Amino acid sequence: MREWWVHVGLICIPLVAVYLHIPPPHLSPSLQKWHTAGELFHFRDREIFYRDSFGALGSSDVIILLHGFPTSSFDWNKIWEPLTQRFHRVIALDFLGFGFSDKPRPHKYSIFEQASVVEALVAHLGLSNQRVNLVSHDYGDTVALELLYRSDQNRTGHLIINSLCLSNGGVFPETNYPRLLQTLLKDSSILAPVLMRLTNYKLFQRGIGHVFGPYTQPTDAEFWDMWTGLRYNDGNLVLDSILQYINQRSKHRERWVGTLTSTIIPLHMIYGPLDPVNPHPQFIRLYKQLVQRSTITILDEHISHYPQLEDPTGFLNAYLNFIHSF
């Protein structure tokens, strides 16, 4: 009996070793097209991926799109072309540690650094003196609030923000409910390295699927593109460090919620009400109470945490109505 278990162990150990170092998947044609259309710029010796499309003639308006966790700028692909028909320039980036950008480890990822990445990109593109419209989602909402704080405080190098549209981000720690795996990764220094290596496509698909509505689930190809973006440059191995943003939201709540409630910049919130991370009605009730100057669009009841992917038409219409309102 003992010899049988020894043989099983000898077989399993190399199999597990191979599994834990499984190479990242190849880019799909759609993801390869997105990658090819982008460029890189250097931020503190790190390469940051971005896309910059010139669109509508006769317009000088610039829009910058800030993606969420754990995905990438590809989250905006369903509304990219329509936005180029309205805006002169449509810009999106992969934050450090995400998508096609560098994913250094070990590294102390922070919302403050990501905001500096955005400011550096704007300077790189020669837009430091240009008014820009920000659209953000999830993790990107918190980056946007740091950018808003710097703008309102007239910090050196700040963006000139024309408007801000948020969507389904945990801007209030008290109404934000991270998934169990996120909590384990951010708080367990012992388990996190093991969990990051054990995370596979099936676990990822299940986790992401839980924050989409039952009728708006991604296709298999879309799930795979999200997973590919995460695995690119071993992004699964930096999740624990990136997830410290949840703790940063709590620590700096006064700074970020304070600027949200006091700014005079036009604000809008596009909200998928089936979101289990920022649930209805607690989240939107608190938002209405604290951010009284903001307008709000609540999408159909079956739309969840990724409104720009689940209901791109509804998201786009809500945003354009906001832009045309001031």
mmCIF file of C-alpha atoms in Angstrom:
data_model
loop_
_atom_site.group_PDB
_atom_site.id
_atom_site.type_symbol
_atom_site.label_atom_id
_atom_site.label_comp_id
_atom_site.label_asym_id
_atom_site.label_seq_id
_atom_site.Cartn_x
_atom_site.Cartn_y
_atom_site.Cartn_z
ATOM 1 C CA MET A 1 0.000 0.000 0.000
ATOM 2 C CA ARG A 2 2.795 2.379 0.930
ATOM 3 C CA GLU A 3 4.588 1.684 -2.357
ATOM 4 C CA TRP A 4 1.402 2.535 -4.289
ATOM 5 C CA TRP A 5 1.235 5.996 -2.738
ATOM 6 C CA VAL A 6 4.921 6.518 -3.408
ATOM 7 C CA HIS A 7 4.370 5.783 -7.099
ATOM 8 C CA VAL A 8 1.363 8.118 -7.216
ATOM 9 C CA GLY A 9 3.445 10.841 -5.586
ATOM 10 C CA LEU A 10 6.291 10.377 -8.028
ATOM 11 C CA ILE A 11 3.864 10.719 -10.918
ATOM 12 C CA CYS A 12 1.902 13.676 -9.489
ATOM 13 C CA ILE A 13 4.809 15.847 -8.409
ATOM 14 C CA PRO A 14 6.195 16.451 -11.927
ATOM 15 C CA LEU A 15 2.667 16.847 -13.300
ATOM 16 C CA VAL A 16 1.868 19.534 -10.717
ATOM 17 C CA ALA A 17 5.190 21.222 -11.418
ATOM 18 C CA VAL A 18 4.421 21.358 -15.125
ATOM 19 C CA TYR A 19 0.907 22.615 -14.434
ATOM 20 C CA LEU A 20 2.032 25.456 -12.209
ATOM 21 C CA HIS A 21 4.342 26.728 -14.942
ATOM 22 C CA ILE A 22 1.885 26.270 -17.791
ATOM 23 C CA PRO A 23 2.658 28.825 -20.528
ATOM 24 C CA PRO A 24 0.180 31.645 -21.175
ATOM 25 C CA PRO A 25 -2.393 31.104 -23.937
ATOM 26 C CA HIS A 26 -1.921 32.523 -27.423
ATOM 27 C CA LEU A 27 -3.723 35.738 -28.340
ATOM 28 C CA SER A 28 -6.997 35.316 -30.189
ATOM 29 C CA PRO A 29 -7.356 37.177 -33.512
ATOM 30 C CA SER A 30 -9.487 39.887 -31.844
ATOM 31 C CA LEU A 31 -7.027 40.358 -28.990
ATOM 32 C CA GLN A 32 -4.094 40.305 -31.400
ATOM 33 C CA LYS A 33 -5.786 43.024 -33.456
ATOM 34 C CA TRP A 34 -6.236 45.137 -30.313
ATOM 35 C CA HIS A 35 -2.604 44.606 -29.367
ATOM 36 C CA THR A 36 -1.336 45.461 -32.841
ATOM 37 C CA ALA A 37 -3.356 48.692 -32.885
ATOM 38 C CA GLY A 38 -1.719 49.861 -29.666
ATOM 39 C CA GLU A 39 1.614 51.343 -28.682
ATOM 40 C CA LEU A 40 3.945 51.396 -25.701
ATOM 41 C CA PHE A 41 5.408 54.246 -23.695
ATOM 42 C CA HIS A 42 7.843 54.162 -20.801
ATOM 43 C CA PHE A 43 6.898 55.033 -17.260
ATOM 44 C CA ARG A 44 9.750 54.780 -14.751
ATOM 45 C CA ASP A 45 11.475 52.148 -16.903
ATOM 46 C CA ARG A 46 8.249 50.156 -17.283
ATOM 47 C CA GLU A 47 6.395 49.656 -20.558
ATOM 48 C CA ILE A 48 2.752 50.736 -20.568
ATOM 49 C CA PHE A 49 0.399 49.668 -23.347
ATOM 50 C CA TYR A 50 -2.131 52.158 -24.697
ATOM 51 C CA ARG A 51 -4.399 52.796 -27.655
ATOM 52 C CA ASP A 52 -4.959 56.227 -29.144
ATOM 53 C CA SER A 53 -7.474 56.498 -31.998
ATOM 54 C CA PHE A 54 -8.226 59.670 -33.906
ATOM 55 C CA GLY A 55 -11.909 59.913 -34.682
ATOM 56 C CA ALA A 56 -14.497 62.586 -35.368
ATOM 57 C CA LEU A 57 -13.450 65.454 -37.623
ATOM 58 C CA GLY A 58 -14.418 68.897 -36.433
ATOM 59 C CA SER A 59 -14.279 67.880 -32.769
ATOM 60 C CA SER A 60 -11.492 68.626 -30.311
ATOM 61 C CA ASP A 61 -12.935 66.464 -27.529
ATOM 62 C CA VAL A 62 -10.697 63.845 -25.918
ATOM 63 C CA ILE A 63 -11.910 60.845 -23.942
ATOM 64 C CA ILE A 64 -9.744 58.609 -21.741
ATOM 65 C CA LEU A 65 -11.036 55.196 -20.674
ATOM 66 C CA LEU A 66 -9.876 53.610 -17.397
ATOM 67 C CA HIS A 67 -10.511 49.870 -17.039
ATOM 68 C CA GLY A 68 -11.254 47.687 -14.026
ATOM 69 C CA PHE A 69 -9.788 44.726 -12.158
ATOM 70 C CA PRO A 70 -8.614 42.154 -13.213
ATOM 71 C CA THR A 71 -9.084 42.857 -16.898
ATOM 72 C CA SER A 72 -7.683 45.441 -19.320
ATOM 73 C CA SER A 73 -8.344 48.178 -21.855
ATOM 74 C CA PHE A 74 -9.943 45.507 -24.045
ATOM 75 C CA ASP A 75 -13.005 45.936 -21.801
ATOM 76 C CA TRP A 76 -13.832 48.976 -23.952
ATOM 77 C CA ASN A 77 -13.712 47.196 -27.303
ATOM 78 C CA LYS A 78 -17.502 47.054 -27.774
ATOM 79 C CA ILE A 79 -17.914 50.836 -27.554
ATOM 80 C CA TRP A 80 -14.579 51.881 -29.091
ATOM 81 C CA GLU A 81 -15.726 52.504 -32.664
ATOM 82 C CA PRO A 82 -18.895 54.398 -31.683
ATOM 83 C CA LEU A 83 -16.822 56.651 -29.421
ATOM 84 C CA THR A 84 -14.466 57.475 -32.312
ATOM 85 C CA GLN A 85 -17.497 58.788 -34.194
ATOM 86 C CA ARG A 86 -18.144 61.314 -31.421
ATOM 87 C CA PHE A 87 -14.695 62.197 -30.060
ATOM 88 C CA HIS A 88 -11.596 63.569 -31.741
ATOM 89 C CA ARG A 89 -9.353 61.209 -29.758
ATOM 90 C CA VAL A 90 -10.250 58.032 -27.894
ATOM 91 C CA ILE A 91 -7.522 56.820 -25.531
ATOM 92 C CA ALA A 92 -7.260 53.791 -23.257
ATOM 93 C CA LEU A 93 -4.374 52.181 -21.418
ATOM 94 C CA ASP A 94 -3.563 49.013 -19.555
ATOM 95 C CA PHE A 95 -2.594 49.968 -16.019
ATOM 96 C CA LEU A 96 0.748 48.736 -14.717
ATOM 97 C CA GLY A 97 0.269 45.060 -13.849
ATOM 98 C CA PHE A 98 -2.618 44.595 -16.290
ATOM 99 C CA GLY A 99 -3.165 43.476 -19.880
ATOM 100 C CA PHE A 100 -0.242 44.140 -22.207
ATOM 101 C CA SER A 101 1.616 46.444 -19.813
ATOM 102 C CA ASP A 102 4.581 45.319 -17.726
ATOM 103 C CA LYS A 103 3.766 43.333 -14.592
ATOM 104 C CA PRO A 104 6.776 43.728 -12.306
ATOM 105 C CA ARG A 105 7.146 41.558 -9.228
ATOM 106 C CA PRO A 106 7.796 42.080 -6.467
ATOM 107 C CA HIS A 107 6.227 45.516 -6.689
ATOM 108 C CA LYS A 108 4.034 47.661 -4.445
ATOM 109 C CA TYR A 109 1.148 48.506 -6.739
ATOM 110 C CA SER A 110 -0.948 51.480 -5.710
ATOM 111 C CA ILE A 111 -3.769 53.679 -6.933
ATOM 112 C CA PHE A 112 -1.439 56.670 -6.597
ATOM 113 C CA GLU A 113 1.070 55.126 -8.995
ATOM 114 C CA GLN A 114 -1.654 54.249 -11.509
ATOM 115 C CA ALA A 115 -2.875 57.847 -11.459
ATOM 116 C CA SER A 116 0.689 58.958 -12.170
ATOM 117 C CA VAL A 117 0.790 56.508 -15.083
ATOM 118 C CA VAL A 118 -2.291 58.213 -16.569
ATOM 119 C CA GLU A 119 -0.776 61.669 -16.076
ATOM 120 C CA ALA A 120 2.460 60.505 -17.723
ATOM 121 C CA LEU A 121 0.543 59.110 -20.696
ATOM 122 C CA VAL A 122 -1.352 62.382 -21.140
ATOM 123 C CA ALA A 123 1.956 64.280 -21.081
ATOM 124 C CA HIS A 124 3.499 61.760 -23.499
ATOM 125 C CA LEU A 125 0.635 62.393 -25.936
ATOM 126 C CA GLY A 126 1.012 66.165 -25.668
ATOM 127 C CA LEU A 127 -2.378 66.640 -24.016
ATOM 128 C CA SER A 128 -1.346 68.257 -20.746
ATOM 129 C CA ASN A 129 -3.116 71.501 -21.678
ATOM 130 C CA GLN A 130 -6.153 69.779 -23.196
ATOM 131 C CA ARG A 131 -9.421 69.271 -21.359
ATOM 132 C CA VAL A 132 -10.155 65.553 -21.140
ATOM 133 C CA ASN A 133 -13.250 63.506 -20.398
ATOM 134 C CA LEU A 134 -12.695 60.491 -18.138
ATOM 135 C CA VAL A 135 -14.775 57.317 -18.268
ATOM 136 C CA SER A 136 -13.909 54.694 -15.692
ATOM 137 C CA HIS A 137 -15.000 51.301 -14.428
ATOM 138 C CA ASP A 138 -14.417 49.403 -11.163
ATOM 139 C CA TYR A 139 -10.690 49.753 -10.236
ATOM 140 C CA GLY A 140 -10.524 52.586 -12.754
ATOM 141 C CA ASP A 141 -13.101 54.526 -10.718
ATOM 142 C CA THR A 142 -10.667 54.805 -7.821
ATOM 143 C CA VAL A 143 -7.830 55.853 -10.132
ATOM 144 C CA ALA A 144 -10.182 58.465 -11.587
ATOM 145 C CA LEU A 145 -10.961 59.788 -8.099
ATOM 146 C CA GLU A 146 -7.256 60.214 -7.365
ATOM 147 C CA LEU A 147 -6.882 62.086 -10.669
ATOM 148 C CA LEU A 148 -9.893 64.212 -9.721
ATOM 149 C CA TYR A 149 -8.365 64.963 -6.316
ATOM 150 C CA ARG A 150 -5.094 66.094 -7.907
ATOM 151 C CA SER A 151 -6.983 68.238 -10.399
ATOM 152 C CA ASP A 152 -9.151 69.883 -7.760
ATOM 153 C CA GLN A 153 -6.069 70.491 -5.595
ATOM 154 C CA ASN A 154 -4.198 71.932 -8.609
ATOM 155 C CA ARG A 155 -1.324 69.500 -8.116
ATOM 156 C CA THR A 156 1.668 69.742 -10.474
ATOM 157 C CA GLY A 157 1.111 67.656 -13.597
ATOM 158 C CA HIS A 158 -2.592 67.175 -12.988
ATOM 159 C CA LEU A 159 -5.094 66.555 -15.754
ATOM 160 C CA ILE A 160 -7.515 69.246 -16.873
ATOM 161 C CA ILE A 161 -10.685 67.230 -16.377
ATOM 162 C CA ASN A 162 -13.744 68.299 -18.340
ATOM 163 C CA SER A 163 -16.051 65.581 -17.008
ATOM 164 C CA LEU A 164 -16.023 62.265 -15.181
ATOM 165 C CA CYS A 165 -18.265 59.258 -15.716
ATOM 166 C CA LEU A 166 -17.942 56.410 -13.215
ATOM 167 C CA SER A 167 -19.374 52.895 -13.488
ATOM 168 C CA ASN A 168 -19.834 50.106 -10.932
ATOM 169 C CA GLY A 169 -16.740 50.892 -8.877
ATOM 170 C CA GLY A 170 -16.330 50.397 -5.144
ATOM 171 C CA VAL A 171 -16.075 54.088 -4.384
ATOM 172 C CA PHE A 172 -17.594 53.491 -0.919
ATOM 173 C CA PRO A 173 -15.775 50.804 1.074
ATOM 174 C CA GLU A 174 -18.852 50.324 3.264
ATOM 175 C CA THR A 175 -20.998 49.164 0.301
ATOM 176 C CA ASN A 176 -18.289 47.177 -1.490
ATOM 177 C CA TYR A 177 -18.158 43.388 -1.167
ATOM 178 C CA PRO A 178 -15.031 41.842 -2.728
ATOM 179 C CA ARG A 179 -15.187 38.218 -3.852
ATOM 180 C CA LEU A 180 -13.831 35.573 -1.470
ATOM 181 C CA LEU A 181 -10.757 34.867 -3.606
ATOM 182 C CA GLN A 182 -9.930 38.578 -3.710
ATOM 183 C CA THR A 183 -10.082 38.762 0.077
ATOM 184 C CA LEU A 184 -7.851 35.717 0.462
ATOM 185 C CA LEU A 185 -5.313 37.052 -2.023
ATOM 186 C CA LYS A 186 -5.062 40.519 -0.505
ATOM 187 C CA ASP A 187 -4.968 39.444 3.144
ATOM 188 C CA SER A 188 -3.189 36.083 3.256
ATOM 189 C CA SER A 189 0.560 36.286 2.769
ATOM 190 C CA ILE A 190 0.804 32.511 3.229
ATOM 191 C CA LEU A 191 -2.009 31.368 0.929
ATOM 192 C CA ALA A 192 -1.701 34.040 -1.760
ATOM 193 C CA PRO A 193 1.390 32.684 -3.582
ATOM 194 C CA VAL A 194 -0.158 29.221 -3.747
ATOM 195 C CA LEU A 195 -3.597 30.454 -4.810
ATOM 196 C CA MET A 196 -2.156 32.637 -7.571
ATOM 197 C CA ARG A 197 -0.308 29.679 -9.088
ATOM 198 C CA LEU A 198 -3.266 27.345 -8.685
ATOM 199 C CA THR A 199 -5.714 29.729 -10.357
ATOM 200 C CA ASN A 200 -6.660 28.278 -13.732
ATOM 201 C CA TYR A 201 -9.043 29.143 -16.547
ATOM 202 C CA LYS A 202 -12.012 27.272 -15.064
ATOM 203 C CA LEU A 203 -11.679 29.018 -11.694
ATOM 204 C CA PHE A 204 -11.224 32.364 -13.421
ATOM 205 C CA GLN A 205 -14.240 31.795 -15.672
ATOM 206 C CA ARG A 206 -16.403 30.895 -12.707
ATOM 207 C CA GLY A 207 -15.268 33.911 -10.703
ATOM 208 C CA ILE A 208 -15.758 36.414 -13.521
ATOM 209 C CA GLY A 209 -19.038 34.788 -14.503
ATOM 210 C CA HIS A 210 -20.425 35.532 -11.046
ATOM 211 C CA VAL A 211 -20.142 39.291 -11.626
ATOM 212 C CA PHE A 212 -21.981 39.187 -14.963
ATOM 213 C CA GLY A 213 -25.736 38.883 -15.167
ATOM 214 C CA PRO A 214 -27.309 35.483 -15.955
ATOM 215 C CA TYR A 215 -28.489 36.719 -19.374
ATOM 216 C CA THR A 216 -25.349 38.721 -20.220
ATOM 217 C CA GLN A 217 -22.614 36.158 -19.668
ATOM 218 C CA PRO A 218 -19.494 36.498 -21.834
ATOM 219 C CA THR A 219 -19.070 34.058 -24.678
ATOM 220 C CA ASP A 220 -16.411 31.374 -24.361
ATOM 221 C CA ALA A 221 -14.200 33.479 -26.638
ATOM 222 C CA GLU A 222 -14.693 36.557 -24.460
ATOM 223 C CA PHE A 223 -13.895 34.633 -21.273
ATOM 224 C CA TRP A 224 -10.759 33.337 -22.950
ATOM 225 C CA ASP A 225 -9.659 36.820 -24.011
ATOM 226 C CA MET A 226 -10.017 38.055 -20.419
ATOM 227 C CA TRP A 227 -7.993 35.094 -19.156
ATOM 228 C CA THR A 228 -5.347 35.625 -21.836
ATOM 229 C CA GLY A 229 -4.965 39.272 -20.848
ATOM 230 C CA LEU A 230 -4.541 38.269 -17.219
ATOM 231 C CA ARG A 231 -1.975 35.550 -17.972
ATOM 232 C CA TYR A 232 0.053 37.765 -20.351
ATOM 233 C CA ASN A 233 3.447 38.471 -18.711
ATOM 234 C CA ASP A 234 2.421 36.246 -15.762
ATOM 235 C CA GLY A 235 -0.177 38.694 -14.531
ATOM 236 C CA ASN A 236 -1.743 36.048 -12.317
ATOM 237 C CA LEU A 237 1.350 36.251 -10.101
ATOM 238 C CA VAL A 238 0.866 39.925 -9.172
ATOM 239 C CA LEU A 239 -2.803 39.761 -8.174
ATOM 240 C CA ASP A 240 -2.118 39.825 -4.439
ATOM 241 C CA SER A 241 -0.127 43.033 -4.693
ATOM 242 C CA ILE A 242 -2.601 44.754 -7.018
ATOM 243 C CA LEU A 243 -5.491 43.800 -4.733
ATOM 244 C CA GLN A 244 -4.081 46.044 -2.021
ATOM 245 C CA TYR A 245 -6.178 48.707 -3.729
ATOM 246 C CA ILE A 246 -9.136 47.434 -1.692
ATOM 247 C CA ASN A 247 -7.310 48.290 1.523
ATOM 248 C CA GLN A 248 -6.181 51.589 -0.002
ATOM 249 C CA ARG A 249 -9.818 52.516 -0.651
ATOM 250 C CA SER A 250 -10.575 52.180 3.041
ATOM 251 C CA LYS A 251 -7.424 53.964 4.181
ATOM 252 C CA HIS A 252 -7.938 56.922 1.829
ATOM 253 C CA ARG A 253 -11.736 57.057 1.864
ATOM 254 C CA GLU A 254 -11.834 60.647 3.127
ATOM 255 C CA ARG A 255 -9.523 61.780 0.313
ATOM 256 C CA TRP A 256 -11.378 60.074 -2.534
ATOM 257 C CA VAL A 257 -14.975 60.258 -1.355
ATOM 258 C CA GLY A 258 -14.301 63.800 -0.194
ATOM 259 C CA THR A 259 -13.244 64.969 -3.640
ATOM 260 C CA LEU A 260 -16.194 63.141 -5.221
ATOM 261 C CA THR A 261 -18.645 64.996 -2.999
ATOM 262 C CA SER A 262 -17.012 68.421 -3.310
ATOM 263 C CA THR A 263 -15.932 68.697 -6.954
ATOM 264 C CA ILE A 264 -17.706 71.047 -9.355
ATOM 265 C CA ILE A 265 -16.708 68.990 -12.406
ATOM 266 C CA PRO A 266 -19.716 67.396 -14.203
ATOM 267 C CA LEU A 267 -20.244 63.864 -12.838
ATOM 268 C CA HIS A 268 -22.261 60.889 -13.980
ATOM 269 C CA MET A 269 -22.679 57.332 -12.718
ATOM 270 C CA ILE A 270 -23.674 54.458 -15.016
ATOM 271 C CA TYR A 271 -24.766 51.558 -12.869
ATOM 272 C CA GLY A 272 -25.615 47.920 -13.491
ATOM 273 C CA PRO A 273 -27.995 47.140 -10.586
ATOM 274 C CA LEU A 274 -27.411 43.368 -10.470
ATOM 275 C CA ASP A 275 -23.821 43.947 -9.313
ATOM 276 C CA PRO A 276 -22.939 41.627 -6.381
ATOM 277 C CA VAL A 277 -19.774 43.634 -5.652
ATOM 278 C CA ASN A 278 -21.572 46.980 -5.239
ATOM 279 C CA PRO A 279 -25.124 45.788 -4.619
ATOM 280 C CA HIS A 280 -28.396 47.539 -5.272
ATOM 281 C CA PRO A 281 -29.969 49.402 -3.571
ATOM 282 C CA GLN A 282 -27.327 50.022 -0.869
ATOM 283 C CA PHE A 283 -24.679 51.389 -3.218
ATOM 284 C CA ILE A 284 -26.832 53.678 -5.334
ATOM 285 C CA ARG A 285 -28.776 54.930 -2.292
ATOM 286 C CA LEU A 286 -25.531 56.038 -0.626
ATOM 287 C CA TYR A 287 -24.255 57.526 -3.891
ATOM 288 C CA LYS A 288 -27.409 59.645 -4.271
ATOM 289 C CA GLN A 289 -27.150 60.751 -0.664
ATOM 290 C CA LEU A 290 -23.488 61.789 -0.785
ATOM 291 C CA VAL A 291 -22.936 62.850 -4.410
ATOM 292 C CA GLN A 292 -25.934 65.057 -4.974
ATOM 293 C CA ARG A 293 -24.497 66.968 -7.940
ATOM 294 C CA SER A 294 -24.054 63.803 -9.994
ATOM 295 C CA THR A 295 -26.526 62.525 -12.526
ATOM 296 C CA ILE A 296 -27.188 58.772 -12.606
ATOM 297 C CA THR A 297 -28.229 56.156 -15.131
ATOM 298 C CA ILE A 298 -29.424 52.831 -13.751
ATOM 299 C CA LEU A 299 -29.409 50.273 -16.545
ATOM 300 C CA ASP A 300 -31.810 47.340 -16.974
ATOM 301 C CA GLU A 301 -32.266 45.115 -13.946
ATOM 302 C CA HIS A 302 -30.344 42.202 -15.531
ATOM 303 C CA ILE A 303 -27.131 44.228 -16.028
ATOM 304 C CA SER A 304 -24.406 43.528 -13.494
ATOM 305 C CA HIS A 305 -20.820 44.592 -12.776
ATOM 306 C CA TYR A 306 -19.512 45.038 -16.367
ATOM 307 C CA PRO A 307 -22.134 47.337 -17.953
ATOM 308 C CA GLN A 308 -19.960 48.379 -20.912
ATOM 309 C CA LEU A 309 -19.687 44.718 -21.945
ATOM 310 C CA GLU A 310 -23.132 43.510 -20.870
ATOM 311 C CA ASP A 311 -25.093 46.396 -22.391
ATOM 312 C CA PRO A 312 -22.770 48.392 -24.644
ATOM 313 C CA THR A 313 -25.647 50.201 -26.371
ATOM 314 C CA GLY A 314 -27.264 51.216 -23.092
ATOM 315 C CA PHE A 315 -23.897 52.266 -21.679
ATOM 316 C CA LEU A 316 -23.027 54.317 -24.759
ATOM 317 C CA ASN A 317 -26.430 56.025 -24.918
ATOM 318 C CA ALA A 318 -26.260 56.903 -21.227
ATOM 319 C CA TYR A 319 -22.799 58.350 -21.617
ATOM 320 C CA LEU A 320 -23.571 60.392 -24.727
ATOM 321 C CA ASN A 321 -26.718 61.782 -23.097
ATOM 322 C CA PHE A 322 -24.518 62.900 -20.190
ATOM 323 C CA ILE A 323 -21.898 64.480 -22.461
ATOM 324 C CA HIS A 324 -24.559 66.372 -24.382
ATOM 325 C CA SER A 325 -26.156 67.686 -21.176
ATOM 326 C CA PHE A 326 -23.525 70.321 -20.363
#
